mmCIF file with all atom_site columns, C-alpha atoms in Angstrom:
data_model
loop_
_atom_site.group_PDB
_atom_site.id
_atom_site.type_symbol
_atom_site.label_atom_id
_atom_site.label_alt_id
_atom_site.label_comp_id
_atom_site.label_asym_id
_atom_site.label_entity_id
_atom_site.label_seq_id
_atom_site.pdbx_PDB_ins_code
_atom_site.Cartn_x
_atom_site.Cartn_y
_atom_site.Cartn_z
_atom_site.occupancy
_atom_site.B_iso_or_equiv
_atom_site.pdbx_formal_charge
_atom_site.auth_seq_id
_atom_site.auth_comp_id
_atom_site.auth_asym_id
_atom_site.auth_atom_id
_atom_site.pdbx_PDB_model_num
ATOM 1   C CA . MET A 1 1   ? -84.609  30.695 -54.119 1.00 72.00 ? 1   MET A CA 1
ATOM 2   C CA . ARG A 1 2   ? -83.609  34.502 -54.083 1.00 77.00 ? 2   ARG A CA 1
ATOM 3   C CA . ILE A 1 3   ? -81.716  34.223 -57.655 1.00 84.00 ? 3   ILE A CA 1
ATOM 4   C CA . VAL A 1 4   ? -84.763  32.798 -59.472 1.00 83.00 ? 4   VAL A CA 1
ATOM 5   C CA . LEU A 1 5   ? -87.179  35.180 -57.800 1.00 81.00 ? 5   LEU A CA 1
ATOM 6   C CA . ASN A 1 6   ? -84.904  38.036 -58.427 1.00 82.00 ? 6   ASN A CA 1
ATOM 7   C CA . VAL A 1 7   ? -84.302  37.094 -62.108 1.00 86.00 ? 7   VAL A CA 1
ATOM 8   C CA . VAL A 1 8   ? -88.260  36.623 -62.561 1.00 85.00 ? 8   VAL A CA 1
ATOM 9   C CA . TRP A 1 9   ? -88.737  40.079 -60.913 1.00 84.00 ? 9   TRP A CA 1
ATOM 10  C CA . LEU A 1 10  ? -86.170  41.786 -63.070 1.00 87.00 ? 10  LEU A CA 1
ATOM 11  C CA . VAL A 1 11  ? -88.160  40.637 -66.300 1.00 86.00 ? 11  VAL A CA 1
ATOM 12  C CA . LEU A 1 12  ? -91.610  41.103 -65.337 1.00 85.00 ? 12  LEU A CA 1
ATOM 13  C CA . ALA A 1 13  ? -91.439  43.884 -63.140 1.00 84.00 ? 13  ALA A CA 1
ATOM 14  C CA . GLY A 1 14  ? -88.202  45.224 -61.978 1.00 86.00 ? 14  GLY A CA 1
ATOM 15  C CA . LEU A 1 15  ? -86.963  46.856 -65.172 1.00 90.00 ? 15  LEU A CA 1
ATOM 16  C CA . PRO A 1 16  ? -89.716  49.026 -66.110 1.00 90.00 ? 16  PRO A CA 1
ATOM 17  C CA . MET A 1 17  ? -89.883  50.446 -62.896 1.00 90.00 ? 17  MET A CA 1
ATOM 18  C CA . ALA A 1 18  ? -86.086  50.760 -62.493 1.00 91.00 ? 18  ALA A CA 1
ATOM 19  C CA . LEU A 1 19  ? -86.409  52.957 -65.400 1.00 93.00 ? 19  LEU A CA 1
ATOM 20  C CA . ALA A 1 20  ? -89.215  55.104 -64.156 1.00 90.00 ? 20  ALA A CA 1
ATOM 21  C CA . TYR A 1 21  ? -87.225  55.831 -61.174 1.00 91.00 ? 21  TYR A CA 1
ATOM 22  C CA . ALA A 1 22  ? -83.845  56.428 -63.170 1.00 93.00 ? 22  ALA A CA 1
ATOM 23  C CA . VAL A 1 23  ? -85.950  58.948 -65.239 1.00 92.00 ? 23  VAL A CA 1
ATOM 24  C CA . ALA A 1 24  ? -87.559  60.844 -61.993 1.00 90.00 ? 24  ALA A CA 1
ATOM 25  C CA . GLY A 1 25  ? -83.359  60.919 -60.948 1.00 91.00 ? 25  GLY A CA 1
ATOM 26  C CA . LEU A 1 26  ? -82.482  62.268 -63.946 1.00 93.00 ? 26  LEU A CA 1
ATOM 27  C CA . ILE A 1 27  ? -85.246  65.043 -63.588 1.00 91.00 ? 27  ILE A CA 1
ATOM 28  C CA . CYS A 1 28  ? -83.888  65.134 -60.192 1.00 88.00 ? 28  CYS A CA 1
ATOM 29  C CA . PHE A 1 29  ? -80.200  66.060 -61.265 1.00 90.00 ? 29  PHE A CA 1
ATOM 30  C CA . VAL A 1 30  ? -81.355  68.534 -64.203 1.00 91.00 ? 30  VAL A CA 1
ATOM 31  C CA . LEU A 1 31  ? -82.821  70.889 -61.495 1.00 86.00 ? 31  LEU A CA 1
ATOM 32  C CA . VAL A 1 32  ? -80.054  71.222 -58.891 1.00 81.00 ? 32  VAL A CA 1
ATOM 33  C CA . VAL A 1 33  ? -81.681  71.838 -55.865 1.00 86.00 ? 33  VAL A CA 1
ATOM 34  C CA . THR A 1 34  ? -83.359  68.428 -56.227 1.00 85.00 ? 34  THR A CA 1
ATOM 35  C CA . ILE A 1 35  ? -80.041  66.474 -56.336 1.00 89.00 ? 35  ILE A CA 1
ATOM 36  C CA . PRO A 1 36  ? -80.716  64.898 -52.748 1.00 87.00 ? 36  PRO A CA 1
ATOM 37  C CA . TRP A 1 37  ? -84.038  63.157 -54.248 1.00 89.00 ? 37  TRP A CA 1
ATOM 38  C CA . GLY A 1 38  ? -82.233  62.285 -57.457 1.00 89.00 ? 38  GLY A CA 1
ATOM 39  C CA . PHE A 1 39  ? -79.948  60.105 -55.228 1.00 91.00 ? 39  PHE A CA 1
ATOM 40  C CA . ALA A 1 40  ? -82.815  58.510 -53.484 1.00 89.00 ? 40  ALA A CA 1
ATOM 41  C CA . ALA A 1 41  ? -84.422  57.730 -56.826 1.00 91.00 ? 41  ALA A CA 1
ATOM 42  C CA . PHE A 1 42  ? -81.368  55.988 -58.148 1.00 93.00 ? 42  PHE A CA 1
ATOM 43  C CA . ARG A 1 43  ? -80.771  54.380 -54.895 1.00 90.00 ? 43  ARG A CA 1
ATOM 44  C CA . VAL A 1 44  ? -84.420  52.814 -55.087 1.00 90.00 ? 44  VAL A CA 1
ATOM 45  C CA . ALA A 1 45  ? -83.937  52.267 -58.349 1.00 92.00 ? 45  ALA A CA 1
ATOM 46  C CA . ASN A 1 46  ? -81.131  49.361 -57.386 1.00 90.00 ? 46  ASN A CA 1
ATOM 47  C CA . TYR A 1 47  ? -83.357  48.081 -55.027 1.00 91.00 ? 47  TYR A CA 1
ATOM 48  C CA . VAL A 1 48  ? -86.480  47.943 -57.379 1.00 90.00 ? 48  VAL A CA 1
ATOM 49  C CA . LEU A 1 49  ? -83.791  45.939 -59.635 1.00 89.00 ? 49  LEU A CA 1
ATOM 50  C CA . TRP A 1 50  ? -82.988  43.223 -57.288 1.00 87.00 ? 50  TRP A CA 1
ATOM 51  C CA . PRO A 1 51  ? -85.271  43.081 -54.318 1.00 86.00 ? 51  PRO A CA 1
ATOM 52  C CA . PHE A 1 52  ? -85.346  40.071 -52.963 1.00 83.00 ? 52  PHE A CA 1
ATOM 53  C CA . GLY A 1 53  ? -82.701  39.176 -49.872 1.00 83.00 ? 53  GLY A CA 1
ATOM 54  C CA . ARG A 1 54  ? -82.532  43.146 -49.397 1.00 84.00 ? 54  ARG A CA 1
ATOM 55  C CA . THR A 1 55  ? -85.014  45.122 -47.018 1.00 82.00 ? 55  THR A CA 1
ATOM 56  C CA . VAL A 1 56  ? -85.662  48.878 -46.036 1.00 85.00 ? 56  VAL A CA 1
ATOM 57  C CA . VAL A 1 57  ? -84.812  50.166 -42.850 1.00 84.00 ? 57  VAL A CA 1
ATOM 58  C CA . ALA A 1 58  ? -84.920  53.770 -41.362 1.00 82.00 ? 58  ALA A CA 1
ATOM 59  C CA . LYS A 1 59  ? -81.871  55.795 -41.177 1.00 81.00 ? 59  LYS A CA 1
ATOM 60  C CA . PRO A 1 60  ? -81.558  56.689 -37.244 1.00 80.00 ? 60  PRO A CA 1
ATOM 61  C CA . THR A 1 61  ? -79.841  59.808 -38.292 1.00 79.00 ? 61  THR A CA 1
ATOM 62  C CA . ALA A 1 62  ? -83.074  60.947 -40.386 1.00 76.00 ? 62  ALA A CA 1
ATOM 63  C CA . GLY A 1 63  ? -84.419  63.791 -39.312 1.00 81.00 ? 63  GLY A CA 1
ATOM 64  C CA . VAL A 1 64  ? -86.732  66.856 -39.897 1.00 86.00 ? 64  VAL A CA 1
ATOM 65  C CA . GLY A 1 65  ? -85.165  67.679 -43.152 1.00 84.00 ? 65  GLY A CA 1
ATOM 66  C CA . SER A 1 66  ? -85.831  63.943 -44.435 1.00 84.00 ? 66  SER A CA 1
ATOM 67  C CA . PHE A 1 67  ? -89.294  64.278 -43.528 1.00 88.00 ? 67  PHE A CA 1
ATOM 68  C CA . LEU A 1 68  ? -89.962  67.447 -45.165 1.00 89.00 ? 68  LEU A CA 1
ATOM 69  C CA . GLY A 1 69  ? -88.370  66.491 -48.146 1.00 87.00 ? 69  GLY A CA 1
ATOM 70  C CA . ASN A 1 70  ? -90.378  63.262 -48.219 1.00 88.00 ? 70  ASN A CA 1
ATOM 71  C CA . VAL A 1 71  ? -93.278  65.396 -48.347 1.00 91.00 ? 71  VAL A CA 1
ATOM 72  C CA . ILE A 1 72  ? -92.096  67.000 -51.449 1.00 88.00 ? 72  ILE A CA 1
ATOM 73  C CA . TRP A 1 73  ? -91.204  63.556 -52.993 1.00 88.00 ? 73  TRP A CA 1
ATOM 74  C CA . PHE A 1 74  ? -94.461  62.516 -52.315 1.00 90.00 ? 74  PHE A CA 1
ATOM 75  C CA . LEU A 1 75  ? -96.168  65.243 -53.905 1.00 88.00 ? 75  LEU A CA 1
ATOM 76  C CA . VAL A 1 76  ? -93.873  65.498 -57.063 1.00 85.00 ? 76  VAL A CA 1
ATOM 77  C CA . ALA A 1 77  ? -92.712  62.302 -57.892 1.00 87.00 ? 77  ALA A CA 1
ATOM 78  C CA . GLY A 1 78  ? -93.618  59.646 -55.181 1.00 88.00 ? 78  GLY A CA 1
ATOM 79  C CA . ILE A 1 79  ? -97.417  59.078 -55.714 1.00 92.00 ? 79  ILE A CA 1
ATOM 80  C CA . TRP A 1 80  ? -96.616  58.559 -59.689 1.00 92.00 ? 80  TRP A CA 1
ATOM 81  C CA . LEU A 1 81  ? -94.447  56.003 -58.944 1.00 91.00 ? 81  LEU A CA 1
ATOM 82  C CA . ALA A 1 82  ? -96.557  54.256 -56.383 1.00 92.00 ? 82  ALA A CA 1
ATOM 83  C CA . ILE A 1 83  ? -99.728  53.918 -58.868 1.00 93.00 ? 83  ILE A CA 1
ATOM 84  C CA . GLY A 1 84  ? -96.945  52.378 -60.998 1.00 91.00 ? 84  GLY A CA 1
ATOM 85  C CA . HIS A 1 85  ? -96.185  49.739 -58.510 1.00 91.00 ? 85  HIS A CA 1
ATOM 86  C CA . VAL A 1 86  ? -100.085 49.446 -58.009 1.00 94.00 ? 86  VAL A CA 1
ATOM 87  C CA . ILE A 1 87  ? -100.932 48.838 -61.720 1.00 93.00 ? 87  ILE A CA 1
ATOM 88  C CA . SER A 1 88  ? -97.928  46.478 -61.785 1.00 91.00 ? 88  SER A CA 1
ATOM 89  C CA . ALA A 1 89  ? -98.845  44.434 -59.078 1.00 92.00 ? 89  ALA A CA 1
ATOM 90  C CA . VAL A 1 90  ? -102.427 44.390 -60.491 1.00 94.00 ? 90  VAL A CA 1
ATOM 91  C CA . ALA A 1 91  ? -100.895 43.071 -63.549 1.00 92.00 ? 91  ALA A CA 1
ATOM 92  C CA . LEU A 1 92  ? -98.525  40.290 -61.841 1.00 89.00 ? 92  LEU A CA 1
ATOM 93  C CA . ALA A 1 93  ? -101.324 39.029 -59.863 1.00 91.00 ? 93  ALA A CA 1
ATOM 94  C CA . VAL A 1 94  ? -103.320 37.803 -62.679 1.00 92.00 ? 94  VAL A CA 1
ATOM 95  C CA . THR A 1 95  ? -101.257 34.305 -62.536 1.00 86.00 ? 95  THR A CA 1
ATOM 96  C CA . ILE A 1 96  ? -100.284 32.226 -59.963 1.00 86.00 ? 96  ILE A CA 1
ATOM 97  C CA . ILE A 1 97  ? -96.702  32.701 -60.298 1.00 83.00 ? 97  ILE A CA 1
ATOM 98  C CA . GLY A 1 98  ? -96.793  36.256 -60.663 1.00 85.00 ? 98  GLY A CA 1
ATOM 99  C CA . ILE A 1 99  ? -98.792  36.345 -56.918 1.00 89.00 ? 99  ILE A CA 1
ATOM 100 C CA . PRO A 1 100 ? -95.413  36.697 -54.787 1.00 86.00 ? 100 PRO A CA 1
ATOM 101 C CA . LEU A 1 101 ? -93.933  39.000 -57.124 1.00 87.00 ? 101 LEU A CA 1
ATOM 102 C CA . ALA A 1 102 ? -97.326  41.189 -56.916 1.00 90.00 ? 102 ALA A CA 1
ATOM 103 C CA . ILE A 1 103 ? -97.260  41.077 -53.146 1.00 89.00 ? 103 ILE A CA 1
ATOM 104 C CA . ALA A 1 104 ? -93.322  42.311 -53.313 1.00 87.00 ? 104 ALA A CA 1
ATOM 105 C CA . GLU A 1 105 ? -94.216  45.028 -55.394 1.00 88.00 ? 105 GLU A CA 1
ATOM 106 C CA . LEU A 1 106 ? -97.042  46.547 -53.061 1.00 90.00 ? 106 LEU A CA 1
ATOM 107 C CA . LYS A 1 107 ? -94.063  46.282 -50.207 1.00 88.00 ? 107 LYS A CA 1
ATOM 108 C CA . ILE A 1 108 ? -92.126  48.494 -52.443 1.00 89.00 ? 108 ILE A CA 1
ATOM 109 C CA . ILE A 1 109 ? -94.609  51.082 -52.253 1.00 91.00 ? 109 ILE A CA 1
ATOM 110 C CA . PRO A 1 110 ? -93.649  52.434 -48.686 1.00 91.00 ? 110 PRO A CA 1
ATOM 111 C CA . VAL A 1 111 ? -89.883  53.227 -49.710 1.00 90.00 ? 111 VAL A CA 1
ATOM 112 C CA . THR A 1 112 ? -91.318  55.014 -53.057 1.00 90.00 ? 112 THR A CA 1
ATOM 113 C CA . LEU A 1 113 ? -93.567  57.361 -51.213 1.00 90.00 ? 113 LEU A CA 1
ATOM 114 C CA . ALA A 1 114 ? -90.929  58.310 -48.661 1.00 88.00 ? 114 ALA A CA 1
ATOM 115 C CA . PRO A 1 115 ? -87.193  57.382 -50.018 1.00 89.00 ? 115 PRO A CA 1
ATOM 116 C CA . LEU A 1 116 ? -85.619  60.010 -48.208 1.00 88.00 ? 116 LEU A CA 1
ATOM 117 C CA . GLY A 1 117 ? -84.114  58.935 -44.276 1.00 84.00 ? 117 GLY A CA 1
ATOM 118 C CA . LYS A 1 118 ? -84.012  55.058 -45.267 1.00 86.00 ? 118 LYS A CA 1
ATOM 119 C CA . GLN A 1 119 ? -81.673  52.718 -46.167 1.00 82.00 ? 119 GLN A CA 1
ATOM 120 C CA . ILE A 1 120 ? -81.643  49.357 -48.286 1.00 82.00 ? 120 ILE A CA 1
ATOM 121 C CA . VAL A 1 121 ? -79.923  46.376 -46.387 1.00 83.00 ? 121 VAL A CA 1
ATOM 122 C CA . SER A 1 122 ? -79.007  42.997 -47.045 1.00 82.00 ? 122 SER A CA 1
ATOM 123 C CA . SER A 1 123 ? -81.113  40.419 -45.433 1.00 75.00 ? 123 SER A CA 1
ATOM 124 C CA . ASP A 1 124 ? -81.541  36.710 -44.719 1.00 70.00 ? 124 ASP A CA 1
ATOM 125 C CA . ARG A 1 125 ? -85.066  36.423 -45.656 1.00 60.00 ? 125 ARG A CA 1
ATOM 126 C CA . PRO A 1 126 ? -85.853  36.029 -49.310 1.00 53.00 ? 126 PRO A CA 1
ATOM 127 C CA . PHE A 1 127 ? -88.717  38.244 -49.231 1.00 53.00 ? 127 PHE A CA 1
ATOM 128 C CA . ALA A 1 128 ? -88.464  42.283 -48.761 1.00 49.00 ? 128 ALA A CA 1
ATOM 129 C CA . THR A 1 129 ? -90.585  42.418 -45.766 1.00 48.00 ? 129 THR A CA 1
ATOM 130 C CA . GLY A 1 130 ? -89.443  44.439 -42.849 1.00 50.00 ? 130 GLY A CA 1
ATOM 131 C CA . TYR A 1 131 ? -87.086  45.384 -39.689 1.00 46.00 ? 131 TYR A CA 1
ATOM 132 C CA . GLY A 1 132 ? -85.354  41.837 -38.867 1.00 44.00 ? 132 GLY A CA 1
ATOM 133 C CA . SER A 1 133 ? -81.927  40.298 -39.467 1.00 42.00 ? 133 SER A CA 1
ATOM 134 C CA . ALA A 1 134 ? -80.557  42.846 -41.251 1.00 45.00 ? 134 ALA A CA 1
ATOM 135 C CA . VAL A 1 135 ? -77.143  43.287 -42.152 1.00 42.00 ? 135 VAL A CA 1
ATOM 136 C CA . ALA A 1 136 ? -75.931  47.061 -43.524 1.00 45.00 ? 136 ALA A CA 1
ATOM 137 C CA . MET A 1 137 ? -74.370  47.215 -46.617 1.00 41.00 ? 137 MET A CA 1
#
């Protein structure tokens, strides 16, 4: 089930959103000070390409620096990428087969808004839903 969902996701939503994250990451790498945000953008781009069977958990070592970095990310790129997820979710929800994908699209928004201090881990659940049954990658 995960593979089918991920392939359909990749074609309908994953590739365009991953490209948006890649552009944000490249911009962050051009500006040397923002390289940590670039790494976070590429990590989320990887997650957006193949989200089913993985979930996002908070890093136990994340501190104030991650919080402050997330505030900057939210203002500069996070809000725009989240708007992209909402637009994509609305487009996916038009069809019956796209409704589960639209729900998954909306569940990615929290990591879009605050990617620092998070890690993406494997999950035994097909849908990226939450903080249970995760195995670190």
